[in-house]
XYZ file of C-alpha atoms in Angstrom:
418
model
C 54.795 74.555 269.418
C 52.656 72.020 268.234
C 51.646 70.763 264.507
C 48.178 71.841 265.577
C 49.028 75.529 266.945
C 51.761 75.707 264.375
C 48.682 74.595 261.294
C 46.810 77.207 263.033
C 49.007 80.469 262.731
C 50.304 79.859 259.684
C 46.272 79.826 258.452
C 45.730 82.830 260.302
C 48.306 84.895 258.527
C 47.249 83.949 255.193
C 43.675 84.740 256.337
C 45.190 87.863 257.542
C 47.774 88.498 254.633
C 44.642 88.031 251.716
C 42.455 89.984 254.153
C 45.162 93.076 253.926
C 45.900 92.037 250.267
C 41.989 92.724 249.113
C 41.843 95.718 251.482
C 44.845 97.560 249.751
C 43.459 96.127 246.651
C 39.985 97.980 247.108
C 41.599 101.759 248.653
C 43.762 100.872 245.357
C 40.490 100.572 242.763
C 38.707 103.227 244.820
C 41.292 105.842 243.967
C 41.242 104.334 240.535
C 38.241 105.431 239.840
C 38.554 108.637 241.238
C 41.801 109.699 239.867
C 39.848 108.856 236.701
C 36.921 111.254 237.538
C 39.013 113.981 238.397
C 40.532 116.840 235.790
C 43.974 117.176 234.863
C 44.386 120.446 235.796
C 42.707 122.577 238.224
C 42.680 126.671 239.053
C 42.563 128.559 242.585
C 42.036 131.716 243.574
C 45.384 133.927 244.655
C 46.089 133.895 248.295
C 44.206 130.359 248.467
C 44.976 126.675 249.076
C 43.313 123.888 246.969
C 41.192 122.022 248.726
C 38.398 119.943 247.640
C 34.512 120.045 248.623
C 32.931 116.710 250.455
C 32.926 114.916 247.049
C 36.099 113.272 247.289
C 38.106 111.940 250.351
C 41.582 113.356 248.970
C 43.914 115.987 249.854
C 46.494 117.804 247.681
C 50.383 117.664 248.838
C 52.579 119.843 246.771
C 54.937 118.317 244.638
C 56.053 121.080 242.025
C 56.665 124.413 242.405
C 57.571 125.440 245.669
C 56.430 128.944 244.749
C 53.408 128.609 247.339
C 54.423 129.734 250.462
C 54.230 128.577 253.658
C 50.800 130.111 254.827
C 49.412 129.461 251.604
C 49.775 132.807 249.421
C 49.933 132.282 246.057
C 49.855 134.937 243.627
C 47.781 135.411 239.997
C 49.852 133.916 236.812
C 51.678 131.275 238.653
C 51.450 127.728 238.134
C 52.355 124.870 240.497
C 51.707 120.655 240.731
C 49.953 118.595 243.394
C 49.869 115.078 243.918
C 46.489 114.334 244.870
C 46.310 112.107 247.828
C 43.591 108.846 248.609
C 42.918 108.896 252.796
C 45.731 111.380 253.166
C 48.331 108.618 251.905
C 47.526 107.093 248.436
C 49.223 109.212 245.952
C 46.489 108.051 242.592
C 47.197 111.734 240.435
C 49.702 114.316 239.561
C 47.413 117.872 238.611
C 48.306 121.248 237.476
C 47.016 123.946 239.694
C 46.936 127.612 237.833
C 46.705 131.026 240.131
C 44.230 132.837 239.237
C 42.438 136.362 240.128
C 39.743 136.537 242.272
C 36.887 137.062 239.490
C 33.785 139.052 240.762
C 30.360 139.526 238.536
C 26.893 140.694 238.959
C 24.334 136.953 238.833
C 20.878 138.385 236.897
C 18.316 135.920 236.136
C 16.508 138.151 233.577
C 15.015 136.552 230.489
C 16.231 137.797 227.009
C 15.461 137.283 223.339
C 17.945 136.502 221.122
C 17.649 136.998 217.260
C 20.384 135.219 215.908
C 22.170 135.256 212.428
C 24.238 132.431 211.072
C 27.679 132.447 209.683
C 26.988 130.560 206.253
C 23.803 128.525 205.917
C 22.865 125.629 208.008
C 22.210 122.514 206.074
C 19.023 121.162 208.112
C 18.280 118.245 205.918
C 18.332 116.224 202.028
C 15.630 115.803 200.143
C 15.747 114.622 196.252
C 15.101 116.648 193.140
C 12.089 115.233 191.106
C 13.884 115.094 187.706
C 12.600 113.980 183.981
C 15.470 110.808 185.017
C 13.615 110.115 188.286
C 14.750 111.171 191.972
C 17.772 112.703 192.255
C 20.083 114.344 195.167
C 23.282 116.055 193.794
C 24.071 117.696 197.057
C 24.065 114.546 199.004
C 26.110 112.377 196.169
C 28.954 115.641 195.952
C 29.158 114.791 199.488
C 27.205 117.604 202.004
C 25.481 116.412 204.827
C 23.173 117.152 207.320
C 25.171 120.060 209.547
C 27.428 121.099 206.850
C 27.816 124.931 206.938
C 27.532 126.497 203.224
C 30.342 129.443 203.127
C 30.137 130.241 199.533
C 28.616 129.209 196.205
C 30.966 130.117 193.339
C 33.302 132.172 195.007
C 30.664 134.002 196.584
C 29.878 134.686 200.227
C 26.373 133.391 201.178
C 24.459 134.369 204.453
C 20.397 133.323 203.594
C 18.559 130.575 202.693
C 17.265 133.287 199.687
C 20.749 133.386 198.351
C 21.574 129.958 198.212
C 18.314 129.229 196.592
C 18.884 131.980 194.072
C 22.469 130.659 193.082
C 21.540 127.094 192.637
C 18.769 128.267 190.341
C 20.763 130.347 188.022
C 23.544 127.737 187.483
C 21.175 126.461 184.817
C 22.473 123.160 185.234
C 26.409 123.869 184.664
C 28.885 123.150 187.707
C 29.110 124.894 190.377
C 31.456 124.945 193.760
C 30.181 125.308 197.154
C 32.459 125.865 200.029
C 32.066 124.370 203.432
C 32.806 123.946 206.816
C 32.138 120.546 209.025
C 33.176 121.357 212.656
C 36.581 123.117 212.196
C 37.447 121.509 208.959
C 36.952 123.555 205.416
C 36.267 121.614 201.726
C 34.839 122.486 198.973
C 32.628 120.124 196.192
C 31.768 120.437 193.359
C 28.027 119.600 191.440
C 25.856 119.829 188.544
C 22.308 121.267 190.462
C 19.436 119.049 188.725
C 16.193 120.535 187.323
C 13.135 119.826 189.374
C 9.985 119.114 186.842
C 7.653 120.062 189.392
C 9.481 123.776 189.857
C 10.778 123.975 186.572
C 14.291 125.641 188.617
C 17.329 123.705 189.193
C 18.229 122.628 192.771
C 20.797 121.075 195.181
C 18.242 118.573 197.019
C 18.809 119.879 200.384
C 17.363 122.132 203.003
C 18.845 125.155 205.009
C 18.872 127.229 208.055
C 20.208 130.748 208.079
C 18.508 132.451 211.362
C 16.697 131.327 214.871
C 15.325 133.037 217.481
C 14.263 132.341 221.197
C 14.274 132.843 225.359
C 16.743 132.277 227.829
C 18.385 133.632 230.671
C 21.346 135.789 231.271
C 23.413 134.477 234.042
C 25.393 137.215 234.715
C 27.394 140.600 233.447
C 30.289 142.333 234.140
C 29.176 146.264 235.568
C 32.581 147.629 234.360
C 32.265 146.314 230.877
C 28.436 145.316 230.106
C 30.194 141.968 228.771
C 27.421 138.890 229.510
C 27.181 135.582 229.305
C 24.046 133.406 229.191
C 22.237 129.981 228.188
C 25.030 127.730 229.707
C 24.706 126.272 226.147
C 25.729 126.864 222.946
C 22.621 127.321 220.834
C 22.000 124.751 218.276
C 20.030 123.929 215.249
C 17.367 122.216 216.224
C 17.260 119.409 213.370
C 21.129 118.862 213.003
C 21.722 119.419 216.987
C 24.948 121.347 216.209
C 25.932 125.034 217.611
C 25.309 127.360 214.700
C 27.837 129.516 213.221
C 27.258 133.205 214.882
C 27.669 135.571 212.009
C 25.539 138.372 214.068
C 23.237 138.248 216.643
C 20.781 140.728 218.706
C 19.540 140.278 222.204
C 16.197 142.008 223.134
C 13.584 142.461 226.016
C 11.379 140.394 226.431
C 7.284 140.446 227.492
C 6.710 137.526 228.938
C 2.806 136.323 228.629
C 2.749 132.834 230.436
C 4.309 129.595 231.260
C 3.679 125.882 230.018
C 4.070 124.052 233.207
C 6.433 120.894 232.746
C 5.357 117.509 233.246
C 6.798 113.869 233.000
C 7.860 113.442 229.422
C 6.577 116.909 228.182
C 8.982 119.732 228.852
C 7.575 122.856 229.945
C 8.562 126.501 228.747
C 8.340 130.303 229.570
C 6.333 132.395 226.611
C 6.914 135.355 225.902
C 7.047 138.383 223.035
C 10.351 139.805 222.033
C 10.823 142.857 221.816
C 11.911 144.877 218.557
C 14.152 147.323 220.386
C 17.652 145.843 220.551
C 19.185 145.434 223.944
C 22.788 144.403 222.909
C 24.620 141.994 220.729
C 25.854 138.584 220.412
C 29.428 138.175 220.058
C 30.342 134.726 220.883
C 27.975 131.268 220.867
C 29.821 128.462 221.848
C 29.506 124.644 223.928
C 29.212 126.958 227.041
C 26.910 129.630 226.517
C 26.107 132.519 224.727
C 28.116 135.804 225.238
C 27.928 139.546 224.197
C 27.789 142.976 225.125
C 24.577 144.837 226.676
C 23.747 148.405 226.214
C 23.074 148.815 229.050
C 22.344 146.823 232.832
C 20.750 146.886 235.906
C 22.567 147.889 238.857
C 23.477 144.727 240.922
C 25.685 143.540 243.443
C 28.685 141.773 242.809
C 29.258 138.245 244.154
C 32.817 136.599 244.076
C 32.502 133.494 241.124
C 33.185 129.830 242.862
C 35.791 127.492 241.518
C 34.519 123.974 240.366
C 35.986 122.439 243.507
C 34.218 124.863 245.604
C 31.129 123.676 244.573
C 29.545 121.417 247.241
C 26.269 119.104 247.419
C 23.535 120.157 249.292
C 21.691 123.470 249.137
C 21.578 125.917 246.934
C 19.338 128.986 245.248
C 18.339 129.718 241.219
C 17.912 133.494 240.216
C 14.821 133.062 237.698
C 12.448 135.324 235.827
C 9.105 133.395 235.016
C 6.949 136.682 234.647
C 7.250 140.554 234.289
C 7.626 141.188 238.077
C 11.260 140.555 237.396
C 14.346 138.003 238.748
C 13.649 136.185 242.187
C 15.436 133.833 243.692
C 13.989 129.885 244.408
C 15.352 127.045 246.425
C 17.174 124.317 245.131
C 19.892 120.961 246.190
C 22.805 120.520 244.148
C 22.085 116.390 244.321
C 25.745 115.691 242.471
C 28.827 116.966 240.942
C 30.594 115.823 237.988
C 33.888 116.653 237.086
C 33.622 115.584 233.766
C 35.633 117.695 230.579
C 34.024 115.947 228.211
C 30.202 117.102 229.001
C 31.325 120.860 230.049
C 27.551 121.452 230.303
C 26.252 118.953 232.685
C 28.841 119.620 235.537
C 25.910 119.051 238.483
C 22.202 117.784 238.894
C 20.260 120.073 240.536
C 16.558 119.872 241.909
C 13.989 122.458 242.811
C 12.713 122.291 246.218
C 10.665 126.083 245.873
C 6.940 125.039 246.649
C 6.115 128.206 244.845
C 8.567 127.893 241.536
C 7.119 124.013 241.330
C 3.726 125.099 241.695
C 4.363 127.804 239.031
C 6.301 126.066 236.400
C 7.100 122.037 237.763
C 10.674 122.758 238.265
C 13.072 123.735 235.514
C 11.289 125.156 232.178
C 12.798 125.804 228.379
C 14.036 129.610 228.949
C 15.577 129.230 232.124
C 18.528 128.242 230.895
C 21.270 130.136 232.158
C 19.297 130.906 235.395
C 22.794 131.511 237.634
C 23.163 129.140 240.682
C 23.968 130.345 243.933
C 25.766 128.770 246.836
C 27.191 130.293 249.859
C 27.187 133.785 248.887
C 28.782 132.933 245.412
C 28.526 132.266 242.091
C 28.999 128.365 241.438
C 26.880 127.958 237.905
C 24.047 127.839 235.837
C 21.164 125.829 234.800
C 21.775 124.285 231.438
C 18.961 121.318 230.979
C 16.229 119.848 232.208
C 15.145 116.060 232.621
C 12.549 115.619 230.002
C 10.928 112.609 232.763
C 11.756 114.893 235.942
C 10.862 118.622 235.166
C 12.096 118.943 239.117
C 15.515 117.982 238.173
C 18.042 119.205 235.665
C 22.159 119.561 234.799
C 23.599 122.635 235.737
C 27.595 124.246 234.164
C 30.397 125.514 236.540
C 30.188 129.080 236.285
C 34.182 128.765 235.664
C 33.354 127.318 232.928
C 31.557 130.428 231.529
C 34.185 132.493 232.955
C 36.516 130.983 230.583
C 34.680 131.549 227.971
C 33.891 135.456 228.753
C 38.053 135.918 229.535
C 37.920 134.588 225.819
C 35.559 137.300 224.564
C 37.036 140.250 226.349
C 40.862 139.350 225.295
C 39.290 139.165 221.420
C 37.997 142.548 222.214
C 40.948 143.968 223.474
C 42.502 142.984 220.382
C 40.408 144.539 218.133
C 40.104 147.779 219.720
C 44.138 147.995 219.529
């Protein structure tokens, strides 16, 4: 072989070898980033394999448990591990599968009210006491802030914004004790409330929140129960952004009387009257949703509940209520799918395609939230948000994720009736 031939091949295989080396290197960063995008853990249905929709190009090969049987049968409580597979041959994640009942619920789509009562008082904002010494904010230098729950003033329970106002009043200026809660942590501080020369009362310098009410949409309820869940949202203050404390809550009918059409930048919404006549009760408000019990439901059919890797892009329908001829259903595409833990809320972006439901409202409105998403005969989520500069678009929630949350309502209630 010649110096020349012999230049040439060896140039050709480290072409070749850097051409293989960024190849392996890309499949390797590709199921990077996926491995990276996908959950830790995963559940199927009994009898079922996992298998992914047309998101991802992986596969699952079972690495722990050999409790799943050759054709696939796999039975409710068990618990198994899969080694998620790039192409069929790059292991890039270890998962844990759960087993889990087939779980079966009635979608709605009606609009409700909800009057809702807060657990403690809801501190909305600060503002300073006008005092003979100048502006003062005792509150704020004790160290409560903006989303603070108030528990108790003094030892004693407090539940609305009359109470509160009426304790810091009579303190007459000596110290007093408030209890709180910030997310899941309790404290308590201590404060002298200043007298206001324009009120002649003594104060705390801050503002609270002890009630709100408003329209949304049930997404679905259990017929052997009346259990519901609804929103696809926790319902928050809406100066502090935080999910307010339930202490009670009642869901009502609702009349609806028109619709603000949405537009670029300018949210639309469903109006409405709520009715005085109590329809059921709030039990639970949470990052997912709202959930309760009704007294008492429409008859519906049943429709088996999707896992979050049964949910596949392309189309889809809404079950909405946008006046008092009842639920209907309305066209939509599921555009993408997120699998992300962190936002539990905005799990897909959907967007209406119903001429009529765009010509009506211009897509997805304030009070459809919790409108229940249908795909292939099952129940893969709910509408949580809309895009305030695309009223045709909007983030939807797994239903599982709801599900979880209603397993976690009914086991509470099984506890409490034993």
């Amino acid at each position: 072989m010649s110096d020349k031939t012999r230049k040439f091949f060896n140039r050709l295989i480290k072409i070749s070898a850097a051409t293989i080396g960024t190849i392996a290197l890309s499949v390797l960063s590709t199921g990077l980033i996926i491995a990276r995008e996908i959950p830790d853990s995963f559940s199927i249905v009994e009898g079922e394999k996992l298998s992914f929709n047309n998101k991802f190009p992986i596969k699952a090969e079972l690495t722990g448990s050999k409790y799943v049987l050759a054709n696939n049968i796999s039975k409710a409580g068990k618990h198994y591990s899969d080694e998620l597979m790039f192409l069929g041959s790059v292991p890039i994640k270890n998962i844990k599968v759960s087993v889990v009942k087939q779980v079966s619920v009635v979608p709605s789509g009606e609009t409700f009210g909800v009057k809702f009562y807060t657990a403690g008082v809801v501190v909305v904002g600060m503002t300073d006491v006008d005092t003979a010494e100048g502006a003062k904010n005792p509150a704020y230098e004790a160290g409560i802030r903006k989303g603070d729950v108030i528990l108790a003033i003094n030892g004693k329970s407090v539940t609305s914004n009359s109470e509160v106002s009426a304790l810091f009043s009579a303190s007459n200026g000596k110290s007093i004790t408030v209890s709180l809660k910030r997310g899941n942590v309790g404290f308590s501080v201590t404060f002298k409330p200043a007298l206001s020369v324009s009120t002649n009362s003594y104060k705390a310098g801050l503002w609270v929140r002890d009630s709100t009410a408003g329209i949304g949409t049930i997404t679905y309820y259990n017929p052997s129960n009346y259990s519901f869940a609804g929103l696809g949202h926790g319902i928050c203050d809406v100066d502090t952004g935080k999910i307010m404390p339930l202490l009670t809550g009642d869901v009502v009918k609702v009349n609806m009387t028109g619709i603000v059409k949405g537009t670029s930048g300018q949210p639309g919404e469903l109006l409405g009257v709520l009715s005085d006549t109590v329809w059921g009760n709030l039990c639970m408000n949470n990052k997912t949703g709202v959930y309760g019990f009704l007294n008492s439901v429409n008859v519906g059919k049943l429709v088996p509940v999707a896992m979050k890797q049964e949910v596949t892009e392309g189309p889809a329908e809404i079950i909405a209520t946008i006046d008092n001829s009842g639920p209907k259903k309305y066209s939509v595409e599921i555009e993408k799918i997120h699998f992300n833990d962190d936002s539990p809320t905005k799990n897909m972006i959907i967007k209406v395609t119903d001429k009529n439901l765009l010509k009506a409202t211009g897509g997805i409105v304030q009070g459809m939230s919790g409108c229940p998403i249908i795909q292939k005969g099952r129940l893969v989520g709910a509408v949580t948000h809309v895009f305030v500069n695309d009223p045709q678009r909007g983030y939807g929630i797994f239903a599982e994720n709801m599900i979880n949350s209603s397993k976690v309502l009914e086991k509470s209630q099984q506890k409490d009736v034993s």
